[in-house]
mmCIF file of C-alpha atoms and ligand atoms in Angstrom:
data_model
loop_
_atom_site.group_PDB
_atom_site.id
_atom_site.type_symbol
_atom_site.label_atom_id
_atom_site.label_comp_id
_atom_site.label_asym_id
_atom_site.label_seq_id
_atom_site.Cartn_x
_atom_site.Cartn_y
_atom_site.Cartn_z
ATOM 1 C CA UNK S 5 -9.755 16.086 30.629
ATOM 2 C CA UNK S 6 -8.076 12.887 30.128
ATOM 3 C CA UNK S 7 -6.962 12.344 26.869
ATOM 4 C CA UNK S 8 -8.735 8.422 26.341
ATOM 5 C CA UNK S 9 -12.373 10.344 27.478
ATOM 6 C CA UNK S 10 -11.234 13.290 25.110
ATOM 7 C CA UNK S 11 -10.619 11.155 22.540
ATOM 8 C CA UNK S 12 -13.516 9.517 22.904
ATOM 9 C CA UNK S 13 -16.236 12.972 23.315
ATOM 10 C CA UNK S 14 -14.540 13.909 19.948
ATOM 11 C CA UNK S 15 -13.287 11.577 17.443
ATOM 12 C CA UNK S 16 -15.005 9.266 15.134
ATOM 13 C CA UNK S 17 -12.583 6.607 14.802
ATOM 14 C CA UNK S 18 -13.765 3.530 13.175
ATOM 15 C CA UNK S 19 -11.212 1.738 14.976
ATOM 16 C CA UNK S 20 -10.037 0.587 18.024
ATOM 17 C CA UNK S 21 -6.671 2.074 18.358
ATOM 18 C CA UNK S 22 -3.964 0.478 20.116
ATOM 19 C CA UNK S 23 -3.356 1.010 23.824
ATOM 20 C CA UNK S 24 0.483 2.797 23.318
ATOM 21 C CA UNK S 25 0.524 7.058 22.994
ATOM 22 C CA UNK S 26 3.136 7.276 20.227
ATOM 23 C CA UNK S 27 5.217 10.939 21.068
ATOM 24 C CA UNK S 28 8.180 9.867 18.973
ATOM 25 C CA UNK S 29 9.612 7.903 15.200
ATOM 26 C CA UNK S 30 12.946 7.068 15.143
ATOM 27 C CA UNK S 31 14.472 4.442 12.327
ATOM 28 C CA UNK S 32 13.245 0.833 13.036
ATOM 29 C CA UNK S 33 10.864 1.968 16.329
ATOM 30 C CA UNK S 34 8.409 4.047 18.137
ATOM 31 C CA UNK S 35 8.039 5.613 21.462
ATOM 32 C CA UNK S 36 5.434 6.317 23.453
ATOM 33 C CA UNK S 37 4.661 8.880 25.817
ATOM 34 C CA UNK S 38 6.622 6.256 28.831
ATOM 35 C CA UNK S 39 9.287 6.427 27.303
ATOM 36 C CA UNK S 40 9.159 3.159 26.587
ATOM 37 C CA UNK S 41 10.215 1.787 23.135
ATOM 38 C CA UNK S 42 8.430 -0.573 20.596
ATOM 39 C CA UNK S 43 9.792 -2.466 17.409
ATOM 40 C CA UNK S 44 8.087 -1.896 14.587
ATOM 41 C CA UNK S 45 7.362 -4.478 12.570
ATOM 42 C CA UNK S 46 4.211 -1.886 10.983
ATOM 43 C CA UNK S 47 6.370 0.469 9.518
ATOM 44 C CA UNK S 48 2.786 2.697 9.320
ATOM 45 C CA UNK S 49 1.168 -0.135 7.679
ATOM 46 C CA UNK S 50 3.774 0.690 4.545
ATOM 47 C CA UNK S 51 4.050 4.105 4.384
ATOM 48 C CA UNK S 52 8.302 3.873 6.491
ATOM 49 C CA UNK S 53 9.532 1.979 4.270
ATOM 50 C CA UNK S 54 12.948 3.603 4.731
ATOM 51 C CA UNK S 55 12.287 4.071 8.935
ATOM 52 C CA UNK S 56 11.536 6.326 10.445
ATOM 53 C CA UNK S 57 13.351 10.225 10.860
ATOM 54 C CA UNK S 58 15.849 9.437 7.741
ATOM 55 C CA UNK S 59 17.618 12.657 7.533
ATOM 56 C CA UNK S 60 17.787 12.341 3.751
ATOM 57 C CA UNK S 61 14.443 13.498 3.492
ATOM 58 C CA UNK S 62 13.925 15.120 6.462
ATOM 59 C CA UNK S 63 16.943 17.902 5.628
ATOM 60 C CA UNK S 64 14.417 18.541 2.587
ATOM 61 C CA UNK S 65 11.571 19.021 4.223
ATOM 62 C CA UNK S 66 11.845 22.416 5.024
ATOM 63 C CA UNK S 67 9.340 25.067 5.483
ATOM 64 C CA UNK S 68 11.474 28.367 5.232
ATOM 65 C CA UNK S 69 12.994 27.283 2.003
ATOM 66 C CA UNK S 70 9.515 26.465 -1.008
ATOM 67 C CA UNK S 71 6.106 28.715 -1.344
ATOM 68 C CA UNK S 72 3.753 27.509 1.936
ATOM 69 C CA UNK S 73 1.343 26.797 -1.390
ATOM 70 C CA UNK S 74 0.457 26.823 -4.681
ATOM 71 C CA UNK S 75 -2.769 26.137 -5.938
ATOM 72 C CA UNK S 76 -3.486 23.889 -8.440
ATOM 73 C CA UNK S 77 -3.693 26.209 -11.436
ATOM 74 C CA UNK S 78 0.018 27.685 -11.239
ATOM 75 C CA UNK S 79 3.005 26.497 -12.997
ATOM 76 C CA UNK S 80 5.480 24.676 -10.046
ATOM 77 C CA UNK S 81 9.040 23.248 -10.558
ATOM 78 C CA UNK S 82 9.181 20.727 -8.246
ATOM 79 C CA UNK S 83 5.597 19.014 -9.770
ATOM 80 C CA UNK S 84 7.616 18.790 -13.051
ATOM 81 C CA UNK S 85 10.726 17.597 -11.210
ATOM 82 C CA UNK S 86 9.152 14.994 -9.374
ATOM 83 C CA UNK S 87 6.012 14.367 -12.020
ATOM 84 C CA UNK S 88 9.319 13.032 -14.743
ATOM 85 C CA UNK S 89 11.061 11.656 -12.585
ATOM 86 C CA UNK S 90 8.135 9.350 -11.376
ATOM 87 C CA UNK S 91 8.381 8.332 -14.571
ATOM 88 C CA UNK S 92 12.603 7.821 -14.873
ATOM 89 C CA UNK S 93 11.297 5.037 -12.178
ATOM 90 C CA UNK S 94 7.931 3.751 -13.368
ATOM 91 C CA UNK S 95 7.368 0.028 -14.947
ATOM 92 C CA UNK S 96 7.051 -0.082 -18.961
ATOM 93 C CA UNK S 97 5.072 2.996 -20.746
ATOM 94 C CA UNK S 98 3.915 4.944 -17.637
ATOM 95 C CA UNK S 99 4.757 8.598 -17.959
ATOM 96 C CA UNK S 100 2.077 11.406 -17.407
ATOM 97 C CA UNK S 101 0.455 11.620 -13.450
ATOM 98 C CA UNK S 102 -1.872 12.549 -12.134
ATOM 99 C CA UNK S 103 -1.327 14.901 -8.605
ATOM 100 C CA UNK S 104 -3.244 13.718 -5.263
ATOM 101 C CA UNK S 105 -3.203 13.275 -1.886
ATOM 102 C CA UNK S 106 -3.679 9.409 -0.395
ATOM 103 C CA UNK S 107 -4.393 6.499 -2.334
ATOM 104 C CA UNK S 108 -8.280 6.730 -2.239
ATOM 105 C CA UNK S 109 -7.832 9.660 -5.038
ATOM 106 C CA UNK S 110 -5.516 7.787 -6.191
ATOM 107 C CA UNK S 111 -7.307 5.479 -7.036
ATOM 108 C CA UNK S 112 -10.546 6.871 -7.293
ATOM 109 C CA UNK S 113 -8.611 8.808 -9.942
ATOM 110 C CA UNK S 114 -7.883 5.518 -12.218
ATOM 111 C CA UNK S 115 -11.341 4.982 -12.154
ATOM 112 C CA UNK S 116 -12.049 8.287 -14.194
ATOM 113 C CA UNK S 117 -9.589 7.436 -16.493
ATOM 114 C CA UNK S 118 -10.575 4.174 -17.030
ATOM 115 C CA UNK S 119 -14.065 5.372 -17.211
ATOM 116 C CA UNK S 120 -13.064 8.361 -20.140
ATOM 117 C CA UNK S 121 -11.071 6.260 -21.607
ATOM 118 C CA UNK S 122 -12.836 2.790 -23.333
ATOM 119 C CA UNK S 123 -16.392 4.845 -22.194
ATOM 120 C CA UNK S 124 -17.959 2.071 -20.331
ATOM 121 C CA UNK S 125 -18.769 1.946 -16.923
ATOM 122 C CA UNK S 126 -17.952 -1.379 -15.023
ATOM 123 C CA UNK S 127 -14.441 -2.352 -12.704
ATOM 124 C CA UNK S 128 -13.098 -6.176 -11.929
ATOM 125 C CA UNK S 129 -11.613 -6.285 -8.490
ATOM 126 C CA UNK S 130 -10.438 -9.176 -6.428
ATOM 127 C CA UNK S 131 -13.062 -9.911 -3.477
ATOM 128 C CA UNK S 132 -12.331 -8.361 -0.264
ATOM 129 C CA UNK S 133 -9.644 -6.611 -0.873
ATOM 130 C CA UNK S 134 -9.041 -2.826 -0.375
ATOM 131 C CA UNK S 135 -8.976 0.557 -1.940
ATOM 132 C CA UNK S 136 -10.111 3.355 -0.247
ATOM 133 C CA UNK S 137 -12.740 5.043 1.466
ATOM 134 C CA UNK S 138 -14.430 6.900 -0.570
ATOM 135 C CA UNK S 139 -18.051 5.754 -1.908
ATOM 136 C CA UNK S 140 -16.058 5.270 -5.634
ATOM 137 C CA UNK S 141 -12.916 2.653 -4.205
ATOM 138 C CA UNK S 142 -15.219 1.105 -1.460
ATOM 139 C CA UNK S 143 -17.397 -0.007 -4.141
ATOM 140 C CA UNK S 144 -14.529 -1.963 -5.773
ATOM 141 C CA UNK S 145 -13.472 -2.697 -2.813
ATOM 142 C CA UNK S 146 -14.888 -6.055 0.049
ATOM 143 C CA UNK S 147 -18.678 -6.656 -0.944
ATOM 144 C CA UNK S 148 -19.492 -6.585 2.228
ATOM 145 C CA UNK S 149 -19.699 -3.016 2.912
ATOM 146 C CA UNK S 150 -22.359 -3.365 -0.285
ATOM 147 C CA UNK S 151 -24.689 -4.289 2.856
ATOM 148 C CA UNK S 152 -24.052 -1.006 5.229
ATOM 149 C CA UNK S 153 -24.158 1.280 2.516
ATOM 150 C CA UNK S 154 -26.847 1.313 -0.763
ATOM 151 C CA UNK S 155 -25.151 3.784 -2.918
ATOM 152 C CA UNK S 156 -22.079 1.961 -3.219
ATOM 153 C CA UNK S 157 -22.090 1.598 -7.952
ATOM 154 C CA UNK S 158 -22.682 -0.562 -9.296
ATOM 155 C CA UNK S 159 -21.486 -3.109 -12.187
ATOM 156 C CA UNK S 160 -18.559 -3.407 -9.671
ATOM 157 C CA UNK S 161 -17.882 -7.220 -9.932
ATOM 158 C CA UNK S 162 -15.182 -9.505 -7.945
ATOM 159 C CA UNK S 163 -13.460 -12.302 -8.592
ATOM 160 C CA UNK S 164 -13.318 -14.438 -5.522
ATOM 161 C CA UNK S 165 -9.136 -15.528 -4.857
ATOM 162 C CA UNK S 166 -7.446 -18.566 -5.071
ATOM 163 C CA UNK S 167 -6.208 -16.423 -8.000
ATOM 164 C CA UNK S 168 -5.269 -19.378 -10.376
ATOM 165 C CA UNK S 169 -6.282 -20.754 -13.882
ATOM 166 C CA UNK S 170 -9.629 -21.000 -12.959
ATOM 167 C CA UNK S 171 -10.410 -17.512 -11.385
ATOM 168 C CA UNK S 172 -7.643 -15.543 -15.019
ATOM 169 C CA UNK S 173 -11.246 -18.184 -17.050
ATOM 170 C CA UNK S 174 -14.116 -16.286 -14.822
ATOM 171 C CA UNK S 175 -12.148 -13.374 -15.710
ATOM 172 C CA UNK S 176 -11.625 -14.173 -19.533
ATOM 173 C CA UNK S 177 -15.221 -14.749 -19.342
ATOM 174 C CA UNK S 178 -16.313 -11.165 -18.096
ATOM 175 C CA UNK S 179 -14.102 -9.347 -20.525
ATOM 176 C CA UNK S 180 -15.524 -11.457 -23.578
ATOM 177 C CA UNK S 181 -18.629 -8.555 -22.690
ATOM 178 C CA UNK S 182 -16.156 -5.808 -23.306
ATOM 179 C CA UNK S 183 -17.945 -3.679 -21.319
ATOM 180 C CA UNK S 184 -15.188 -3.525 -18.737
ATOM 181 C CA UNK S 185 -13.047 -0.042 -18.392
ATOM 182 C CA UNK S 186 -10.730 -1.758 -15.534
ATOM 183 C CA UNK S 187 -9.531 -4.184 -14.321
ATOM 184 C CA UNK S 188 -8.494 -3.208 -10.577
ATOM 185 C CA UNK S 189 -5.736 -4.914 -8.517
ATOM 186 C CA UNK S 190 -3.000 -5.241 -5.354
ATOM 187 C CA UNK S 191 -0.379 -6.711 -7.847
ATOM 188 C CA UNK S 192 0.903 -9.010 -4.414
ATOM 189 C CA UNK S 193 -2.469 -8.528 -2.278
ATOM 190 C CA UNK S 194 -1.016 -6.615 1.011
ATOM 191 C CA UNK S 195 -4.992 -6.007 2.922
ATOM 192 C CA UNK S 196 -5.821 -9.831 2.521
ATOM 193 C CA UNK S 197 -3.368 -10.797 4.300
ATOM 194 C CA UNK S 198 -0.790 -10.816 2.035
ATOM 195 C CA UNK S 199 -1.918 -13.117 -0.557
ATOM 196 C CA UNK S 200 0.218 -13.485 -3.051
ATOM 197 C CA UNK S 201 -1.364 -14.244 -6.751
ATOM 198 C CA UNK S 202 -0.205 -16.735 -9.160
ATOM 199 C CA UNK S 203 2.223 -16.489 -12.090
ATOM 200 C CA UNK S 204 -0.154 -18.072 -14.925
ATOM 201 C CA UNK S 205 -2.829 -15.855 -13.239
ATOM 202 C CA UNK S 206 -0.844 -12.239 -13.254
ATOM 203 C CA UNK S 207 0.180 -13.443 -16.480
ATOM 204 C CA UNK S 208 -3.058 -13.870 -18.097
ATOM 205 C CA UNK S 209 -4.926 -10.782 -17.376
ATOM 206 C CA UNK S 210 -2.096 -9.416 -18.775
ATOM 207 C CA UNK S 211 -2.961 -10.692 -22.128
ATOM 208 C CA UNK S 212 -6.467 -10.795 -21.365
ATOM 209 C CA UNK S 213 -6.340 -6.777 -20.575
ATOM 210 C CA UNK S 214 -4.669 -5.708 -23.444
ATOM 211 C CA UNK S 215 -7.408 -8.132 -25.892
ATOM 212 C CA UNK S 216 -10.715 -6.850 -25.040
ATOM 213 C CA UNK S 217 -9.675 -2.825 -24.079
ATOM 214 C CA UNK S 218 -10.095 -3.392 -20.814
ATOM 215 C CA UNK S 219 -7.750 -0.388 -19.122
ATOM 216 C CA UNK S 220 -4.898 -2.721 -16.180
ATOM 217 C CA UNK S 221 -4.310 -0.998 -13.337
ATOM 218 C CA UNK S 222 -2.191 -1.692 -10.320
ATOM 219 C CA UNK S 223 -2.859 -0.168 -6.863
ATOM 220 C CA UNK S 224 0.591 -0.725 -4.898
ATOM 221 C CA UNK S 225 -0.697 2.699 -2.921
ATOM 222 C CA UNK S 226 0.758 -0.304 -0.153
ATOM 223 C CA UNK S 227 3.704 -2.970 -2.115
ATOM 224 C CA UNK S 228 4.735 -0.206 -3.601
ATOM 225 C CA UNK S 229 7.800 1.557 -3.134
ATOM 226 C CA UNK S 230 9.916 -2.261 -2.578
ATOM 227 C CA UNK S 231 7.619 -3.444 0.062
ATOM 228 C CA UNK S 232 8.293 -6.861 -1.890
ATOM 229 C CA UNK S 233 11.746 -6.816 -3.035
ATOM 230 C CA UNK S 234 10.749 -4.731 -6.510
ATOM 231 C CA UNK S 235 10.301 -0.968 -6.490
ATOM 232 C CA UNK S 236 6.625 -1.717 -7.940
ATOM 233 C CA UNK S 237 4.819 -5.811 -6.998
ATOM 234 C CA UNK S 238 4.186 -5.440 -10.717
ATOM 235 C CA UNK S 239 8.265 -6.239 -11.581
ATOM 236 C CA UNK S 240 7.792 -9.672 -10.071
ATOM 237 C CA UNK S 241 4.635 -10.134 -12.924
ATOM 238 C CA UNK S 242 6.517 -8.853 -15.859
ATOM 239 C CA UNK S 243 3.260 -6.729 -16.221
ATOM 240 C CA UNK S 244 2.836 -3.463 -18.115
ATOM 241 C CA UNK S 245 -0.043 -1.414 -15.980
ATOM 242 C CA UNK S 246 -1.828 0.440 -17.713
ATOM 243 C CA UNK S 247 -2.761 3.168 -14.698
ATOM 244 C CA UNK S 248 -0.089 2.390 -11.125
ATOM 245 C CA UNK S 249 -1.032 4.240 -8.498
ATOM 246 C CA UNK S 250 0.977 4.902 -5.135
ATOM 247 C CA UNK S 251 0.809 6.884 -1.732
ATOM 248 C CA UNK S 252 2.263 5.870 1.159
ATOM 249 C CA UNK S 253 5.547 5.038 1.047
ATOM 250 C CA UNK S 254 6.252 7.450 -1.595
ATOM 251 C CA UNK S 255 7.217 10.483 0.724
ATOM 252 C CA UNK S 256 7.986 8.196 3.378
ATOM 253 C CA UNK S 257 5.525 9.135 6.026
ATOM 254 C CA UNK S 258 6.913 13.128 7.005
ATOM 255 C CA UNK S 259 4.271 14.040 4.743
ATOM 256 C CA UNK S 260 0.687 12.816 3.122
ATOM 257 C CA UNK S 261 1.135 12.156 -1.543
ATOM 258 C CA UNK S 262 -0.886 10.099 -3.881
ATOM 259 C CA UNK S 263 -0.233 9.704 -6.846
ATOM 260 C CA UNK S 264 -2.207 8.029 -9.933
ATOM 261 C CA UNK S 265 0.149 7.559 -13.666
ATOM 262 C CA UNK S 266 -0.962 6.471 -16.769
ATOM 263 C CA UNK S 267 0.724 6.351 -20.541
ATOM 264 C CA UNK S 268 1.299 9.194 -22.525
ATOM 265 C CA UNK S 269 -2.135 8.119 -25.246
ATOM 266 C CA UNK S 270 -4.072 7.490 -22.652
ATOM 267 C CA UNK S 271 -4.053 10.834 -20.675
ATOM 268 C CA UNK S 272 -4.271 12.804 -24.150
ATOM 269 C CA UNK S 273 -7.400 10.518 -24.746
ATOM 270 C CA UNK S 274 -8.738 11.311 -21.349
ATOM 271 C CA UNK S 275 -7.809 15.181 -21.756
ATOM 272 C CA UNK S 276 -9.657 15.379 -24.051
ATOM 273 C CA UNK S 277 -12.868 13.824 -23.270
ATOM 274 C CA UNK S 278 -12.639 16.335 -20.519
ATOM 275 C CA UNK S 279 -11.038 14.773 -16.997
ATOM 276 C CA UNK S 280 -10.650 17.275 -14.931
ATOM 277 C CA UNK S 281 -9.304 15.853 -11.149
ATOM 278 C CA UNK S 282 -8.792 18.702 -9.181
ATOM 279 C CA UNK S 283 -7.258 18.527 -5.324
ATOM 280 C CA UNK S 284 -6.749 21.476 -3.660
ATOM 281 C CA UNK S 285 -3.695 19.575 -1.328
ATOM 282 C CA UNK S 286 -2.982 18.192 -4.653
ATOM 283 C CA UNK S 287 1.067 17.623 -4.354
ATOM 284 C CA UNK S 288 1.817 19.843 -1.746
ATOM 285 C CA UNK S 289 5.258 21.996 -1.826
ATOM 286 C CA UNK S 290 6.639 20.153 1.550
ATOM 287 C CA UNK S 291 4.928 16.305 0.300
ATOM 288 C CA UNK S 292 7.173 17.657 -3.534
ATOM 289 C CA UNK S 293 10.459 17.746 -1.065
ATOM 290 C CA UNK S 294 9.679 14.501 0.857
ATOM 291 C CA UNK S 295 8.962 12.505 -2.506
ATOM 292 C CA UNK S 296 11.471 13.694 -4.624
ATOM 293 C CA UNK S 297 14.479 13.258 -1.522
ATOM 294 C CA UNK S 298 12.946 9.636 -1.811
ATOM 295 C CA UNK S 299 12.970 8.938 -4.447
ATOM 296 C CA UNK S 300 15.921 10.589 -5.058
ATOM 297 C CA UNK S 301 17.622 8.349 -2.382
ATOM 298 C CA UNK S 302 16.299 5.052 -3.669
ATOM 299 C CA UNK S 303 17.529 5.267 -6.958
ATOM 300 C CA UNK S 304 20.832 5.948 -4.952
ATOM 301 C CA UNK S 305 20.626 2.992 -2.487
ATOM 302 C CA UNK S 306 18.963 0.443 -4.603
ATOM 303 C CA UNK S 307 20.852 -2.088 -3.848
ATOM 304 C CA UNK S 308 21.620 -1.738 -0.730
ATOM 305 C CA UNK S 309 18.380 -1.730 1.102
ATOM 306 C CA UNK S 310 17.163 -4.541 -1.425
ATOM 307 C CA UNK S 311 20.624 -6.229 -0.555
ATOM 308 C CA UNK S 312 18.647 -6.522 2.693
ATOM 309 C CA UNK S 313 15.598 -6.654 2.360
ATOM 310 C CA UNK S 314 16.370 -10.142 0.469
ATOM 311 C CA UNK S 315 18.941 -10.730 3.675
ATOM 312 C CA UNK S 316 15.912 -10.495 5.969
ATOM 313 C CA UNK S 317 13.156 -12.379 3.727
ATOM 314 C CA UNK S 318 15.535 -15.079 3.756
ATOM 315 C CA UNK S 319 15.941 -14.724 8.001
ATOM 316 C CA UNK S 320 11.848 -14.302 8.316
ATOM 317 C CA UNK S 321 11.245 -16.914 6.104
ATOM 318 C CA UNK S 322 13.705 -19.382 8.426
ATOM 319 C CA UNK S 323 12.907 -17.789 11.502
ATOM 320 C CA UNK S 324 8.732 -17.700 10.908
ATOM 321 C CA UNK S 325 8.922 -21.701 9.470
ATOM 322 C CA UNK S 326 10.788 -23.271 12.834
ATOM 323 C CA UNK S 327 7.719 -21.392 14.737
ATOM 324 C CA UNK S 328 5.832 -23.591 16.927
ATOM 325 C CA UNK S 329 2.247 -21.778 16.480
ATOM 326 C CA UNK S 330 -0.356 -23.268 17.757
ATOM 327 C CA UNK S 331 -2.043 -25.101 14.157
ATOM 328 C CA UNK S 332 0.634 -24.697 11.551
ATOM 329 C CA UNK S 333 0.494 -22.201 9.868
ATOM 330 C CA UNK S 334 0.543 -20.368 6.666
ATOM 331 C CA UNK S 335 3.656 -18.489 6.781
ATOM 332 C CA UNK S 336 3.575 -15.802 2.995
ATOM 333 C CA UNK S 337 6.727 -13.695 2.045
ATOM 334 C CA UNK S 338 7.561 -11.747 -0.938
ATOM 335 C CA UNK S 339 10.384 -9.807 0.094
ATOM 336 C CA UNK S 340 9.571 -7.862 3.494
ATOM 337 C CA UNK S 341 5.276 -7.616 2.708
ATOM 338 C CA UNK S 342 4.982 -11.502 5.372
ATOM 339 C CA UNK S 343 1.202 -13.052 7.038
ATOM 340 C CA UNK S 344 1.683 -15.748 8.652
ATOM 341 C CA UNK S 345 -2.146 -17.259 8.924
ATOM 342 C CA UNK S 346 -1.976 -18.663 12.178
ATOM 343 C CA UNK S 347 -6.066 -20.109 11.674
ATOM 344 C CA UNK S 348 -7.791 -18.327 14.671
ATOM 345 C CA UNK S 349 -8.551 -14.522 14.777
ATOM 346 C CA UNK S 350 -8.948 -15.183 18.718
ATOM 347 C CA UNK S 351 -5.172 -16.536 18.797
ATOM 348 C CA UNK S 352 -3.834 -13.743 16.004
ATOM 349 C CA UNK S 353 -5.537 -11.379 18.395
ATOM 350 C CA UNK S 354 -3.502 -12.900 21.405
ATOM 351 C CA UNK S 355 -0.322 -13.327 19.615
ATOM 352 C CA UNK S 356 0.111 -9.326 18.547
ATOM 353 C CA UNK S 357 -2.333 -7.856 21.789
ATOM 354 C CA UNK S 358 1.309 -9.498 24.079
ATOM 355 C CA UNK S 359 3.934 -8.395 21.737
ATOM 356 C CA UNK S 360 2.293 -4.849 21.791
ATOM 357 C CA UNK S 361 2.898 -6.022 25.918
ATOM 358 C CA UNK S 362 7.069 -6.620 25.275
ATOM 359 C CA UNK S 363 7.315 -4.000 22.814
ATOM 360 C CA UNK S 364 6.430 -5.296 19.299
ATOM 361 C CA UNK S 365 3.949 -4.628 16.923
ATOM 362 C CA UNK S 366 2.004 -5.321 14.234
ATOM 363 C CA UNK S 367 -0.998 -6.251 12.698
ATOM 364 C CA UNK S 368 -3.932 -8.960 12.253
ATOM 365 C CA UNK S 369 -5.715 -8.955 9.882
ATOM 366 C CA UNK S 370 -8.748 -11.444 11.045
ATOM 367 C CA UNK S 371 -6.816 -14.873 11.191
ATOM 368 C CA UNK S 372 -3.722 -13.327 9.741
ATOM 369 C CA UNK S 373 -0.557 -11.546 10.996
ATOM 370 C CA UNK S 374 0.463 -9.338 8.978
ATOM 371 C CA UNK S 375 4.473 -7.615 9.278
ATOM 372 C CA UNK S 376 5.932 -4.843 7.175
ATOM 373 C CA UNK S 377 8.569 -3.860 8.700
ATOM 374 C CA UNK S 378 10.773 -1.286 7.271
ATOM 375 C CA UNK S 379 13.504 -2.362 4.661
ATOM 376 C CA UNK S 380 16.834 -0.717 5.978
ATOM 377 C CA UNK S 381 15.537 -2.606 9.581
ATOM 378 C CA UNK S 382 19.049 -3.797 10.966
ATOM 379 C CA UNK S 383 19.003 -7.611 11.240
ATOM 380 C CA UNK S 384 20.042 -7.385 15.455
ATOM 381 C CA UNK S 385 16.785 -5.512 15.324
ATOM 382 C CA UNK S 386 14.739 -8.573 13.413
ATOM 383 C CA UNK S 387 15.800 -10.887 15.677
ATOM 384 C CA UNK S 388 15.643 -8.467 18.531
ATOM 385 C CA UNK S 389 11.393 -8.490 17.423
ATOM 386 C CA UNK S 390 11.699 -12.544 16.206
ATOM 387 C CA UNK S 391 12.733 -13.394 19.307
ATOM 388 C CA UNK S 392 9.582 -11.394 20.642
ATOM 389 C CA UNK S 393 7.180 -12.732 18.545
ATOM 390 C CA UNK S 394 8.096 -16.646 19.697
ATOM 391 C CA UNK S 395 7.685 -15.675 23.246
ATOM 392 C CA UNK S 396 4.686 -14.262 22.881
ATOM 393 C CA UNK S 397 3.060 -17.875 20.680
HETATM 394 C C1 PLP E 429 -4.302 -0.854 -1.731
HETATM 395 C C2 PLP E 429 -4.564 0.260 -0.770
HETATM 396 N N1 PLP E 429 -4.960 1.014 -1.898
HETATM 397 C C3 PLP E 429 -5.402 2.553 -1.608
HETATM 398 C C4 PLP E 429 -5.448 2.557 -0.238
HETATM 399 C C5 PLP E 429 -6.112 4.144 0.406
HETATM 400 O O1 PLP E 429 -4.929 4.846 0.143
HETATM 401 P P1 PLP E 429 -5.265 6.421 1.546
HETATM 402 O O2 PLP E 429 -5.646 5.766 3.224
HETATM 403 O O3 PLP E 429 -3.816 7.017 1.698
HETATM 404 O O4 PLP E 429 -5.759 7.012 1.407
HETATM 405 C C6 PLP E 429 -4.953 2.144 1.194
HETATM 406 C C7 PLP E 429 -5.094 1.881 1.968
HETATM 407 O O5 PLP E 429 -4.713 1.341 2.782
HETATM 408 C C8 PLP E 429 -4.311 0.427 0.688
HETATM 409 O O6 PLP E 429 -3.377 -0.602 0.865
#
């Protein structure tokens, strides 16, 4: 039976896959079953930030040298090593980490911690956002899901963009009631076509959360690990989140992992209040090896990686601002998180499909082309990809 009909028969896929059968990934390329090479301006949607098959990470994923599995109820040196490393790179006083298998679980843990710490049950988040696919994380995401699922959590209130001073006023009016457990958002909203909040907004919510006893949760599942030109995007706004959620690029894509970090003070209180978060595969030994190698690589090469990000970011800005889109495009760039609003979803889709045929990969979100190239992409390859994009407008 053909691959496609087997997929139709046996998969419950919620999205139409692209017409490409992936067989191989290296550096900034993906290859299909005919050996065709694609330039990857997607990086698995913020997963392969250091490029694919990075040897420094790959060499540490060696099943022969580590236990097959460790149940959460035992000690494992790798867990302490990784948690300590995360604490050494995280902003503010974030120190203690919950082990998770991915982003959804990390955000779900954050929601549970916030409820137990504050004794409150309400959440505030940004309208239209995405934080995962569990009932809890869908509840703080796009309100359209309310129509679809009847059992989402009540009391999840959304702030409508733009995220400016007026939006901060609305946040204050809400938080004043002192019944909101947490304000949860991506500091740079990759899931809303790379929406970059205003500095004034971010500064105020940082202060407001502290004033009214609401925990500030930064979901850095997509924008963490350098995507926006800082290791964590909340550093652009001098924020000190109470909780940080990580996944995707934490292992560079080699194996799945998630992490939810908080302060010692919050961790101690919620543990006393009965916080229990059990994840059978949370921090599997293979994932721990990959994450440690990934973070060590970051620590050693941070300057070089960010040098490349700055140069490429400028190049994307220059080239994209000169390209002739059908209507004037609104280009949003921070580091290598790139959103190009072309004002028309069908046009966006057409550009993306043409680019795919010519060997360039990226995604679209409604009117917006979203580009997340590896942070280590060579300048010549970026130019080649930009040439393809320009030829498809
Ligand atoms: C900001 C954000 N949070 C959470 C998630 C959920 O992560 P996962 O798919 O690893 O469960 C995603 C996934 O795209 C995301 O972009």
